[in-house]
Amino acid sequence: MPVMRTYSDSGTDPRKGGARPRILYPVALSIFPPLALAVNNRNENIGLADVLPALGICLWLASVAWVASKFATLDPHRRGLITLAVVGWFLGYGLLAGWLKAAEPVSALAEDDFLLPGTALLLLLACWKILRYRKDLAGASRFLNLMSLFLLLFLPITYLSTSPDPRPSWKPTLPEPGTVAAPSARPDIYYIVLDAYTGRSSLAQTYGFDNDTFETGLRARGFYIPKHSRANYAATFLALAAALNWEYLDWIPRVLGAGSRDRSILYDMIENNRTMRFLKRLGYRIVFLPTSYRGTSRSPQADELIPSDAAGQPAIQGEFLPVWLGTTALRPLLQLGCRFRSCDQVPFRHEPPSLILWKFARLAELPTVSRSPKFVLAHMLVPHEPYVFKSDCSPKSFSWEAATDPDTDSARVAYVEQVQCVNRQVLQLVDHLIQDSPRPPVIILQADHGNARFPFGRPPSLEDISAEQLMERTDVFAAYYTSKASTEFYDSITPINVIPAVLRAYFGASIPRQEDRTYYSSWHEPYRFTRVR
């Protein structure tokens, strides 16, 4: 965005004869929030392509506010302050709402019906005060210019000063297994992760929903459904890293420290997991469905991506822009607009309903369009919030209540409806996989963790959750279809033992069975593990 100027090209203020003022701070302070968010989450491997759309929105907003302020005043210093007030209100609204919601005595003030008009009124009052202020504001502009430049310079210093110390790359703690089976016995293996799909007990107890019809349908198709399945870890990146590498993560706190938030080593464990490496040695093709979630956004091991980068394929949007937009006033403004006209698409969702349904459809086609043998890893971001599906899988109209306050009656109803939609899609999918595969496939349907109604899906500290939430988070849905490994399964099996059971049964892999354990840790201290089951 060019430097904001008011006066003619003569280079001076015609009324005062001084040098032309340069108002820099509205631009600098508008781009600071997304840059700060990127720096504070540097362990998520956020790239320039993730940040550029947010910067573009900020610059556009500052430009519009600057141009519009000309209708109120020609004084560049007042225009700069008005622009800053508008930008600050828009970019800070979501943060203010989150702070108020967390402050118990004033949490009611966080409701949009109160907060949106209240803060908008304060914005108008601030602009009116700026226009009415009679003293010269050049000094304020100089101060804000310096302060904004200091903040921008502070970001790279923060980034460099908090860079992690060099550490060794991830190395498996277990030896690579040998094989004794003939390579001709190679069924297609589908590992389908259903994010935040809570197990039957918690669905009945917390949501009043009986999932028996769905599970009975799977059993009729030959699936084994453990009665007491539970998660190994309470967060996706921990659960997937353990399950795909068949090992617990006890060593992570020793390497990184229990207080570390560096997730990169876990992402590496998912991307270069032992399961893919083992099966590639046996001649398997790796088919991978990338997601907007950083932990499953890419796979160096993959031979085939769905969607790919080919023309006509849906695009996968990263997490950064939706998370940043959630801190702004765009959500309540759009929600207000949707009261007056129908809105069929919820903005900022990590993956839109059309893409999720598209992925289910492409999975169903794989037996006939992708060469065997193949290992398919599909992390489906449902039934996790946002709750965008009705029970018949039609997309919902605009609604953000379930995403902002998941522990309400309406959010529970919305979660159950999304589970019912997932059930419909899964039954259609497994019918195609079973009927169209050249030989009986292996199908692993596995939740990474349960729901538990945490704000934004992020586990708080153990002392801040109820026993019911802990049970729901660790109670997970699971179902396994296999012609050889059924004797390896048991009612209390956890994900860490599932893939090894398949590899032992089909390939004679010498992988020892682990003790079934469940650990809890919070979002902010993911490696401070507490064994809970």
Short mmCIF file of C-alpha atoms in Angstrom, two decimals:
data_model
loop_
_atom_site.label_atom_id
_atom_site.label_comp_id
_atom_site.label_asym_id
_atom_site.label_seq_id
_atom_site.Cartn_x
_atom_site.Cartn_y
_atom_site.Cartn_z
CA MET A 1 0.00 0.00 0.00
CA PRO A 2 1.47 3.46 -0.88
CA VAL A 3 2.19 6.05 1.78
CA MET A 4 -1.01 7.87 2.70
CA ARG A 5 -0.94 11.51 1.51
CA THR A 6 -3.52 14.26 1.43
CA TYR A 7 -1.96 17.25 -0.21
CA SER A 8 -0.86 18.14 -3.70
CA ASP A 9 2.35 17.06 -5.39
CA SER A 10 4.04 20.30 -4.44
CA GLY A 11 5.45 18.49 -1.41
CA THR A 12 4.14 20.93 1.19
CA ASP A 13 1.02 21.54 3.21
CA PRO A 14 -0.45 24.57 1.37
CA ARG A 15 -2.02 25.86 4.59
CA LYS A 16 1.15 25.75 6.71
CA GLY A 17 4.01 25.66 4.27
CA GLY A 18 5.63 22.66 5.96
CA ALA A 19 6.79 19.36 4.52
CA ARG A 20 4.15 16.96 3.28
CA PRO A 21 3.11 14.65 6.16
CA ARG A 22 3.68 10.91 5.87
CA ILE A 23 1.16 8.82 7.77
CA LEU A 24 2.71 5.34 8.01
CA TYR A 25 1.28 3.84 11.16
CA PRO A 26 -2.20 2.76 9.94
CA VAL A 27 -0.52 0.48 7.39
CA ALA A 28 2.13 -0.83 9.76
CA LEU A 29 -0.29 -1.47 12.62
CA SER A 30 -2.84 -3.12 10.31
CA ILE A 31 -0.38 -5.79 9.13
CA PHE A 32 1.10 -6.35 12.59
CA PRO A 33 -1.61 -8.74 13.95
CA PRO A 34 -1.36 -11.43 11.22
CA LEU A 35 2.43 -11.19 11.22
CA ALA A 36 2.50 -11.56 15.00
CA LEU A 37 0.18 -14.56 14.81
CA ALA A 38 2.49 -16.20 12.26
CA VAL A 39 5.59 -15.54 14.38
CA ASN A 40 3.95 -16.82 17.58
CA ASN A 41 2.97 -20.01 15.76
CA ARG A 42 6.21 -20.53 13.86
CA ASN A 43 6.25 -24.20 14.85
CA GLU A 44 3.23 -24.72 12.59
CA ASN A 45 5.48 -24.13 9.55
CA ILE A 46 3.40 -21.19 8.33
CA GLY A 47 4.64 -19.97 4.97
CA LEU A 48 4.42 -16.67 3.10
CA ALA A 49 1.56 -18.03 0.97
CA ASP A 50 -0.47 -18.57 4.16
CA VAL A 51 0.08 -15.02 5.42
CA LEU A 52 -0.31 -13.05 2.18
CA PRO A 53 -4.15 -13.24 2.00
CA ALA A 54 -4.40 -11.89 5.57
CA LEU A 55 -1.98 -9.08 4.75
CA GLY A 56 -4.02 -8.26 1.66
CA ILE A 57 -7.21 -7.99 3.73
CA CYS A 58 -5.49 -5.72 6.24
CA LEU A 59 -4.09 -3.42 3.56
CA TRP A 60 -7.42 -3.28 1.77
CA LEU A 61 -9.20 -2.39 5.02
CA ALA A 62 -6.69 0.36 5.85
CA SER A 63 -6.98 1.74 2.31
CA VAL A 64 -10.77 1.85 2.39
CA ALA A 65 -10.81 3.49 5.82
CA TRP A 66 -8.21 6.06 4.70
CA VAL A 67 -10.13 6.97 1.55
CA ALA A 68 -13.47 7.11 3.37
CA SER A 69 -12.05 9.39 6.07
CA LYS A 70 -11.49 12.06 3.43
CA PHE A 71 -15.23 12.70 3.44
CA ALA A 72 -14.95 13.76 7.09
CA THR A 73 -11.67 15.72 7.12
CA LEU A 74 -8.73 16.71 4.95
CA ASP A 75 -6.31 16.79 7.88
CA PRO A 76 -3.98 13.78 7.34
CA HIS A 77 -3.29 13.36 11.05
CA ARG A 78 -6.98 13.06 11.89
CA ARG A 79 -7.49 10.76 8.92
CA GLY A 80 -4.67 8.57 10.19
CA LEU A 81 -6.21 8.28 13.66
CA ILE A 82 -9.66 7.54 12.22
CA THR A 83 -8.14 4.85 9.99
CA LEU A 84 -6.33 3.37 12.99
CA ALA A 85 -9.55 3.34 15.02
CA VAL A 86 -11.44 1.48 12.28
CA VAL A 87 -8.61 -1.01 11.71
CA GLY A 88 -8.16 -1.56 15.44
CA TRP A 89 -11.86 -2.22 15.95
CA PHE A 90 -12.08 -4.68 13.08
CA LEU A 91 -8.85 -6.59 13.84
CA GLY A 92 -9.31 -6.67 17.61
CA TYR A 93 -12.99 -7.55 17.89
CA GLY A 94 -12.54 -11.31 18.09
CA LEU A 95 -9.73 -11.03 20.64
CA LEU A 96 -11.87 -8.77 22.82
CA ALA A 97 -14.81 -11.17 22.56
CA GLY A 98 -12.59 -14.09 23.57
CA TRP A 99 -11.18 -12.19 26.54
CA LEU A 100 -14.64 -11.19 27.76
CA LYS A 101 -15.93 -14.73 27.34
CA ALA A 102 -13.09 -16.07 29.51
CA ALA A 103 -13.71 -13.44 32.21
CA GLU A 104 -16.51 -15.03 34.21
CA PRO A 105 -18.00 -11.87 35.78
CA VAL A 106 -18.41 -10.15 32.39
CA SER A 107 -18.78 -13.14 30.05
CA ALA A 108 -22.31 -12.07 29.09
CA LEU A 109 -20.82 -8.97 27.45
CA ALA A 110 -19.16 -11.21 24.84
CA GLU A 111 -22.48 -11.93 23.10
CA ASP A 112 -22.46 -10.41 19.62
CA ASP A 113 -25.94 -8.89 20.04
CA PHE A 114 -24.42 -6.69 22.75
CA LEU A 115 -20.74 -6.47 21.84
CA LEU A 116 -21.09 -5.66 18.14
CA PRO A 117 -23.33 -2.56 18.49
CA GLY A 118 -21.56 -1.56 21.71
CA THR A 119 -18.09 -1.52 20.18
CA ALA A 120 -19.40 0.03 16.95
CA LEU A 121 -20.88 2.88 19.02
CA LEU A 122 -17.55 3.35 20.79
CA LEU A 123 -15.83 3.45 17.39
CA LEU A 124 -18.16 6.20 16.19
CA LEU A 125 -17.62 8.12 19.40
CA ALA A 126 -13.84 7.85 19.01
CA CYS A 127 -14.01 9.12 15.42
CA TRP A 128 -16.22 12.02 16.52
CA LYS A 129 -13.75 12.93 19.28
CA ILE A 130 -10.86 12.84 16.78
CA LEU A 131 -12.71 15.20 14.46
CA ARG A 132 -13.63 17.55 17.31
CA TYR A 133 -10.10 17.69 18.76
CA ARG A 134 -8.69 21.14 17.94
CA LYS A 135 -5.00 20.78 18.75
CA ASP A 136 -2.36 19.84 16.20
CA LEU A 137 -1.91 16.05 15.96
CA ALA A 138 1.39 15.98 14.08
CA GLY A 139 3.22 14.90 17.24
CA ALA A 140 0.85 11.99 17.70
CA SER A 141 1.48 10.91 14.10
CA ARG A 142 5.24 10.98 14.60
CA PHE A 143 4.95 8.95 17.81
CA LEU A 144 2.66 6.36 16.23
CA ASN A 145 4.93 6.09 13.18
CA LEU A 146 7.90 5.29 15.41
CA MET A 147 5.95 2.90 17.60
CA SER A 148 4.54 0.97 14.64
CA LEU A 149 7.96 0.65 13.01
CA PHE A 150 9.40 -0.57 16.32
CA LEU A 151 6.69 -3.24 16.56
CA LEU A 152 7.39 -4.46 13.04
CA LEU A 153 11.14 -4.59 13.71
CA PHE A 154 10.46 -6.45 16.94
CA LEU A 155 8.86 -9.38 15.08
CA PRO A 156 12.01 -10.74 13.36
CA ILE A 157 13.95 -10.23 16.59
CA THR A 158 11.33 -12.29 18.43
CA TYR A 159 11.40 -14.97 15.75
CA LEU A 160 15.17 -15.30 15.82
CA SER A 161 15.48 -15.13 19.61
CA THR A 162 12.91 -17.89 20.13
CA SER A 163 14.15 -20.25 17.42
CA PRO A 164 14.58 -23.73 18.89
CA ASP A 165 18.00 -25.15 19.54
CA PRO A 166 19.24 -27.63 16.95
CA ARG A 167 17.92 -31.08 17.78
CA PRO A 168 18.27 -34.50 16.19
CA SER A 169 15.73 -35.57 13.62
CA TRP A 170 13.13 -38.10 14.64
CA LYS A 171 14.37 -41.65 14.75
CA PRO A 172 12.08 -44.60 15.55
CA THR A 173 12.68 -46.07 18.98
CA LEU A 174 11.59 -49.54 17.85
CA PRO A 175 13.56 -51.68 15.34
CA GLU A 176 12.16 -52.02 11.85
CA PRO A 177 10.17 -55.27 11.63
CA GLY A 178 11.06 -58.09 9.29
CA THR A 179 8.55 -59.92 7.10
CA VAL A 180 7.98 -63.60 6.34
CA ALA A 181 4.85 -63.51 4.17
CA ALA A 182 4.95 -63.88 0.39
CA PRO A 183 4.66 -60.47 -1.34
CA SER A 184 1.67 -61.69 -3.36
CA ALA A 185 -0.63 -61.43 -0.30
CA ARG A 186 -1.04 -57.69 -0.50
CA PRO A 187 -4.57 -56.36 0.05
CA ASP A 188 -5.40 -52.68 -0.31
CA ILE A 189 -5.31 -51.06 3.14
CA TYR A 190 -7.51 -48.06 3.93
CA TYR A 191 -6.73 -46.11 7.10
CA ILE A 192 -9.57 -43.61 7.52
CA VAL A 193 -9.36 -41.23 10.48
CA LEU A 194 -12.70 -39.71 11.54
CA ASP A 195 -11.73 -36.65 13.55
CA ALA A 196 -13.33 -36.26 17.00
CA TYR A 197 -15.77 -39.15 16.55
CA THR A 198 -16.84 -39.97 20.10
CA GLY A 199 -17.47 -43.58 21.15
CA ARG A 200 -20.89 -45.12 21.74
CA SER A 201 -20.92 -44.77 25.54
CA SER A 202 -20.28 -41.03 25.52
CA LEU A 203 -22.62 -40.48 22.58
CA ALA A 204 -25.39 -42.05 24.63
CA GLN A 205 -24.50 -40.44 27.97
CA THR A 206 -23.59 -36.91 26.86
CA TYR A 207 -25.59 -36.47 23.66
CA GLY A 208 -28.50 -38.85 24.21
CA PHE A 209 -27.75 -40.49 20.85
CA ASP A 210 -27.90 -44.25 20.22
CA ASN A 211 -25.37 -45.17 17.52
CA ASP A 212 -26.42 -48.81 17.42
CA THR A 213 -28.06 -48.67 13.96
CA PHE A 214 -24.81 -47.55 12.36
CA GLU A 215 -22.65 -50.04 14.23
CA THR A 216 -25.07 -52.87 13.47
CA GLY A 217 -24.83 -51.98 9.79
CA LEU A 218 -21.04 -52.19 9.95
CA ARG A 219 -21.13 -55.55 11.74
CA ALA A 220 -23.47 -56.88 9.07
CA ARG A 221 -20.82 -55.96 6.51
CA GLY A 222 -18.13 -57.88 8.41
CA PHE A 223 -16.58 -55.20 10.61
CA TYR A 224 -15.21 -55.88 14.07
CA ILE A 225 -16.17 -53.10 16.51
CA PRO A 226 -14.37 -53.11 19.86
CA LYS A 227 -16.67 -52.46 22.79
CA HIS A 228 -14.26 -50.33 24.81
CA SER A 229 -12.09 -48.54 22.28
CA ARG A 230 -10.24 -45.49 23.59
CA ALA A 231 -7.67 -43.00 22.38
CA ASN A 232 -3.97 -43.12 23.17
CA TYR A 233 -3.69 -39.31 23.23
CA ALA A 234 -6.08 -36.36 23.46
CA ALA A 235 -4.85 -34.40 20.42
CA THR A 236 -4.77 -35.33 16.74
CA PHE A 237 -1.07 -34.85 16.03
CA LEU A 238 -0.11 -36.94 19.07
CA ALA A 239 -2.65 -39.68 18.34
CA LEU A 240 -1.68 -40.03 14.67
CA ALA A 241 2.05 -39.97 15.35
CA ALA A 242 1.68 -42.81 17.86
CA ALA A 243 -0.74 -44.91 15.79
CA LEU A 244 1.16 -44.68 12.50
CA ASN A 245 4.51 -45.43 14.15
CA TRP A 246 3.26 -48.05 16.68
CA GLU A 247 5.02 -46.43 19.62
CA TYR A 248 4.20 -44.22 22.59
CA LEU A 249 5.67 -40.75 22.80
CA ASP A 250 7.26 -40.98 26.25
CA TRP A 251 10.62 -39.96 24.81
CA ILE A 252 9.34 -36.63 23.41
CA PRO A 253 9.48 -34.72 26.76
CA ARG A 254 13.06 -35.92 27.24
CA VAL A 255 14.07 -34.59 23.81
CA LEU A 256 12.06 -31.35 23.67
CA GLY A 257 11.15 -30.75 27.32
CA ALA A 258 7.72 -31.22 28.86
CA GLY A 259 6.90 -27.54 28.44
CA SER A 260 7.76 -27.37 24.73
CA ARG A 261 5.14 -26.46 22.12
CA ASP A 262 7.30 -27.44 19.16
CA ARG A 263 5.11 -29.74 17.07
CA SER A 264 7.45 -30.10 14.11
CA ILE A 265 8.96 -33.40 15.24
CA LEU A 266 5.44 -34.89 15.55
CA TYR A 267 4.50 -33.62 12.10
CA ASP A 268 7.64 -35.30 10.78
CA MET A 269 6.56 -38.55 12.45
CA ILE A 270 3.21 -38.36 10.65
CA GLU A 271 4.67 -37.41 7.26
CA ASN A 272 7.42 -40.03 7.30
CA ASN A 273 5.69 -42.64 9.41
CA ARG A 274 6.84 -46.20 9.87
CA THR A 275 3.65 -47.69 8.38
CA MET A 276 4.20 -46.05 4.98
CA ARG A 277 7.89 -46.94 4.93
CA PHE A 278 7.17 -50.58 5.78
CA LEU A 279 4.48 -50.95 3.12
CA LYS A 280 6.51 -49.18 0.44
CA ARG A 281 9.21 -51.81 0.90
CA LEU A 282 6.54 -54.37 0.05
CA GLY A 283 5.65 -52.59 -3.17
CA TYR A 284 2.65 -50.61 -1.96
CA ARG A 285 1.59 -47.32 -3.52
CA ILE A 286 0.85 -44.61 -0.97
CA VAL A 287 -2.36 -42.67 -1.60
CA PHE A 288 -2.75 -39.63 0.64
CA LEU A 289 -5.60 -37.15 1.11
CA PRO A 290 -4.07 -33.85 2.30
CA THR A 291 -6.11 -31.65 4.62
CA SER A 292 -6.10 -28.08 5.84
CA TYR A 293 -4.81 -29.34 9.22
CA ARG A 294 -1.03 -28.85 9.40
CA GLY A 295 -0.37 -32.34 10.74
CA THR A 296 -1.86 -33.99 7.65
CA SER A 297 -1.36 -31.25 5.06
CA ARG A 298 1.40 -33.06 3.16
CA SER A 299 3.18 -36.37 2.75
CA PRO A 300 6.65 -36.77 1.22
CA GLN A 301 6.00 -40.53 1.06
CA ALA A 302 2.85 -40.25 -1.08
CA ASP A 303 2.74 -41.55 -4.65
CA GLU A 304 -0.70 -40.08 -5.26
CA LEU A 305 -2.47 -37.07 -3.74
CA ILE A 306 -6.23 -36.53 -3.60
CA PRO A 307 -6.88 -33.76 -4.42
CA SER A 308 -3.79 -33.21 -6.53
CA ASP A 309 -2.52 -29.97 -8.00
CA ALA A 310 -4.11 -30.80 -11.33
CA ALA A 311 -6.55 -28.37 -12.94
CA GLY A 312 -10.14 -28.89 -11.85
CA GLN A 313 -9.19 -30.36 -8.47
CA PRO A 314 -10.44 -28.62 -5.30
CA ALA A 315 -7.93 -26.45 -3.46
CA ILE A 316 -6.95 -27.14 0.15
CA GLN A 317 -6.88 -24.01 2.30
CA GLY A 318 -4.48 -23.93 5.22
CA GLU A 319 -5.44 -23.23 8.83
CA PHE A 320 -3.79 -19.84 9.22
CA LEU A 321 -6.34 -17.65 7.43
CA PRO A 322 -9.41 -19.18 9.14
CA VAL A 323 -7.77 -18.88 12.56
CA TRP A 324 -6.76 -15.27 11.96
CA LEU A 325 -10.16 -14.30 10.57
CA GLY A 326 -11.68 -15.67 13.77
CA THR A 327 -9.92 -12.87 15.67
CA THR A 328 -11.58 -10.14 13.58
CA ALA A 329 -15.05 -8.63 13.32
CA LEU A 330 -15.79 -10.33 10.01
CA ARG A 331 -17.62 -13.24 11.64
CA PRO A 332 -20.27 -11.20 13.53
CA LEU A 333 -20.69 -8.84 10.58
CA LEU A 334 -21.43 -11.70 8.22
CA GLN A 335 -23.64 -13.37 10.76
CA LEU A 336 -25.60 -10.14 11.05
CA GLY A 337 -25.98 -9.99 7.29
CA CYS A 338 -27.21 -13.57 7.18
CA ARG A 339 -30.18 -12.60 9.34
CA PHE A 340 -31.51 -10.69 6.38
CA ARG A 341 -30.61 -13.07 3.56
CA SER A 342 -29.89 -16.79 3.28
CA CYS A 343 -26.25 -17.85 3.64
CA ASP A 344 -25.48 -21.36 2.42
CA GLN A 345 -21.75 -21.36 3.11
CA VAL A 346 -20.02 -20.75 6.43
CA PRO A 347 -16.83 -18.77 5.81
CA PHE A 348 -13.46 -19.56 7.42
CA ARG A 349 -14.19 -23.28 7.74
CA HIS A 350 -11.06 -25.30 7.23
CA GLU A 351 -12.71 -27.45 4.58
CA PRO A 352 -16.11 -26.62 3.05
CA PRO A 353 -18.88 -29.25 2.96
CA SER A 354 -18.46 -29.70 -0.79
CA LEU A 355 -14.80 -30.67 -0.38
CA ILE A 356 -15.52 -33.14 2.43
CA LEU A 357 -18.21 -34.88 0.38
CA TRP A 358 -15.92 -34.81 -2.65
CA LYS A 359 -13.25 -36.64 -0.67
CA PHE A 360 -15.67 -39.36 0.41
CA ALA A 361 -16.72 -39.81 -3.22
CA ARG A 362 -13.10 -40.05 -4.44
CA LEU A 363 -12.27 -42.61 -1.76
CA ALA A 364 -15.15 -44.76 -2.99
CA GLU A 365 -13.69 -44.75 -6.51
CA LEU A 366 -10.19 -45.83 -5.51
CA PRO A 367 -10.68 -49.61 -5.97
CA THR A 368 -11.30 -49.06 -9.68
CA VAL A 369 -9.15 -46.04 -10.52
CA SER A 370 -5.96 -46.55 -8.47
CA ARG A 371 -3.50 -49.37 -8.96
CA SER A 372 -3.13 -52.02 -6.25
CA PRO A 373 -1.67 -52.75 -3.83
CA LYS A 374 -2.11 -49.41 -2.09
CA PHE A 375 -2.15 -47.94 1.37
CA VAL A 376 -4.62 -45.08 1.67
CA LEU A 377 -4.36 -42.54 4.49
CA ALA A 378 -7.41 -40.28 4.73
CA HIS A 379 -7.81 -37.90 7.65
CA MET A 380 -11.42 -36.70 7.42
CA LEU A 381 -12.05 -33.49 9.40
CA VAL A 382 -15.50 -34.62 10.52
CA PRO A 383 -17.45 -34.96 12.75
CA HIS A 384 -15.16 -32.34 14.31
CA GLU A 385 -16.57 -28.81 14.43
CA PRO A 386 -17.49 -26.54 12.71
CA TYR A 387 -20.82 -28.35 12.36
CA VAL A 388 -21.65 -27.72 8.73
CA PHE A 389 -23.82 -30.73 7.86
CA LYS A 390 -27.40 -31.65 8.55
CA SER A 391 -28.09 -35.31 9.24
CA ASP A 392 -28.85 -35.91 5.54
CA CYS A 393 -25.47 -34.33 4.60
CA SER A 394 -26.98 -31.19 3.12
CA PRO A 395 -24.93 -28.12 4.14
CA LYS A 396 -26.24 -25.96 6.95
CA SER A 397 -27.02 -22.29 6.69
CA PHE A 398 -24.67 -19.82 8.32
CA SER A 399 -24.18 -20.58 12.03
CA TRP A 400 -21.25 -19.97 14.34
CA GLU A 401 -22.69 -20.88 17.73
CA ALA A 402 -21.31 -24.41 17.59
CA ALA A 403 -17.83 -23.12 16.82
CA THR A 404 -17.77 -20.40 19.48
CA ASP A 405 -19.56 -22.17 22.34
CA PRO A 406 -19.52 -25.96 21.84
CA ASP A 407 -21.03 -26.79 25.25
CA THR A 408 -24.63 -25.79 24.51
CA ASP A 409 -27.72 -27.84 23.76
CA SER A 410 -27.82 -26.59 20.17
CA ALA A 411 -24.13 -27.47 19.69
CA ARG A 412 -24.76 -30.99 20.96
CA VAL A 413 -27.64 -31.39 18.52
CA ALA A 414 -25.41 -30.07 15.73
CA TYR A 415 -22.65 -32.55 16.62
CA VAL A 416 -25.08 -35.49 16.52
CA GLU A 417 -26.38 -34.35 13.12
CA GLN A 418 -22.82 -34.26 11.81
CA VAL A 419 -22.18 -37.75 13.21
CA GLN A 420 -25.30 -38.98 11.40
CA CYS A 421 -24.04 -37.47 8.14
CA VAL A 422 -20.64 -39.11 8.61
CA ASN A 423 -22.37 -42.42 9.25
CA ARG A 424 -24.23 -42.14 5.94
CA GLN A 425 -21.04 -41.36 4.06
CA VAL A 426 -19.08 -44.14 5.73
CA LEU A 427 -21.65 -46.83 4.93
CA GLN A 428 -21.75 -45.79 1.28
CA LEU A 429 -17.94 -45.70 1.19
CA VAL A 430 -17.31 -49.12 2.71
CA ASP A 431 -19.90 -50.71 0.41
CA HIS A 432 -17.88 -49.51 -2.59
CA LEU A 433 -14.54 -50.50 -1.07
CA ILE A 434 -15.74 -54.02 -0.27
CA GLN A 435 -17.65 -54.66 -3.50
CA ASP A 436 -15.25 -53.07 -5.99
CA SER A 437 -11.86 -54.17 -4.63
CA PRO A 438 -10.08 -56.94 -6.58
CA ARG A 439 -9.41 -58.80 -3.33
CA PRO A 440 -10.87 -58.29 0.17
CA PRO A 441 -9.40 -55.02 1.46
CA VAL A 442 -8.38 -54.00 4.96
CA ILE A 443 -10.49 -51.06 6.17
CA ILE A 444 -9.56 -49.30 9.40
CA LEU A 445 -12.11 -46.74 10.59
CA GLN A 446 -10.52 -44.95 13.53
CA ALA A 447 -11.25 -41.80 15.54
CA ASP A 448 -8.17 -39.98 16.74
CA HIS A 449 -9.93 -38.76 19.90
CA GLY A 450 -13.43 -37.97 21.14
CA ASN A 451 -15.17 -34.60 21.07
CA ALA A 452 -15.47 -33.34 24.69
CA ARG A 453 -16.90 -29.89 23.77
CA PHE A 454 -13.67 -27.95 24.33
CA PRO A 455 -13.59 -24.37 22.99
CA PHE A 456 -12.16 -24.53 19.46
CA GLY A 457 -11.52 -28.24 20.06
CA ARG A 458 -8.39 -27.51 22.12
CA PRO A 459 -7.88 -29.52 25.32
CA PRO A 460 -7.43 -27.31 28.42
CA SER A 461 -5.48 -28.38 31.50
CA LEU A 462 -6.62 -31.60 33.12
CA GLU A 463 -7.74 -29.80 36.28
CA ASP A 464 -10.00 -27.54 34.19
CA ILE A 465 -12.17 -30.29 32.69
CA SER A 466 -14.86 -32.52 34.14
CA ALA A 467 -14.69 -36.29 34.49
CA GLU A 468 -17.39 -36.50 31.82
CA GLN A 469 -15.29 -34.44 29.38
CA LEU A 470 -12.23 -36.57 30.04
CA MET A 471 -14.22 -39.73 29.38
CA GLU A 472 -15.71 -38.28 26.19
CA ARG A 473 -12.33 -37.13 24.90
CA THR A 474 -10.77 -40.55 25.33
CA ASP A 475 -13.81 -42.63 24.32
CA VAL A 476 -13.52 -43.17 20.56
CA PHE A 477 -15.29 -44.89 17.70
CA ALA A 478 -13.40 -47.63 15.87
CA ALA A 479 -14.31 -50.40 13.39
CA TYR A 480 -12.05 -52.82 11.50
CA TYR A 481 -12.68 -54.88 8.37
CA THR A 482 -10.18 -57.63 7.62
CA SER A 483 -10.26 -61.23 6.48
CA LYS A 484 -7.13 -62.32 8.38
CA ALA A 485 -6.54 -60.12 11.42
CA SER A 486 -9.85 -60.53 13.25
CA THR A 487 -8.29 -62.82 15.86
CA GLU A 488 -5.75 -60.08 16.62
CA PHE A 489 -8.44 -57.62 17.73
CA TYR A 490 -10.01 -57.39 21.19
CA ASP A 491 -12.54 -55.15 22.90
CA SER A 492 -10.05 -52.82 24.63
CA ILE A 493 -7.61 -52.42 21.72
CA THR A 494 -6.27 -48.90 21.20
CA PRO A 495 -5.06 -47.36 17.91
CA ILE A 496 -1.39 -47.95 18.66
CA ASN A 497 -1.95 -51.72 18.33
CA VAL A 498 -4.26 -51.77 15.29
CA ILE A 499 -1.85 -51.40 12.36
CA PRO A 500 0.67 -53.81 13.94
CA ALA A 501 -2.15 -56.38 14.24
CA VAL A 502 -2.82 -56.09 10.51
CA LEU A 503 0.86 -56.28 9.58
CA ARG A 504 1.42 -59.34 11.75
CA ALA A 505 -1.60 -61.15 10.29
CA TYR A 506 -0.89 -60.43 6.62
CA PHE A 507 2.90 -60.16 6.46
CA GLY A 508 4.19 -61.94 9.54
CA ALA A 509 5.74 -58.70 10.77
CA SER A 510 7.57 -59.08 14.07
CA ILE A 511 5.90 -56.18 15.84
CA PRO A 512 5.26 -56.71 19.55
CA ARG A 513 1.89 -55.82 20.99
CA GLN A 514 2.03 -52.78 23.29
CA GLU A 515 0.20 -52.22 26.54
CA ASP A 516 -2.98 -50.23 25.83
CA ARG A 517 -2.59 -46.86 27.52
CA THR A 518 -4.29 -43.47 27.40
CA TYR A 519 -2.58 -40.14 28.10
CA TYR A 520 -4.00 -36.65 28.49
CA SER A 521 -2.21 -33.38 27.86
CA SER A 522 -3.36 -29.82 27.20
CA TRP A 523 -3.10 -27.82 24.01
CA HIS A 524 -0.58 -25.41 25.55
CA GLU A 525 1.59 -28.14 27.10
CA PRO A 526 1.10 -31.06 24.71
CA TYR A 527 4.05 -33.09 26.03
CA ARG A 528 3.20 -32.93 29.72
CA PHE A 529 1.55 -36.33 29.61
CA THR A 530 -0.64 -37.68 32.40
CA ARG A 531 -1.75 -41.27 32.16
CA VAL A 532 -5.51 -41.39 32.74
CA ARG A 533 -6.42 -44.97 31.72
#
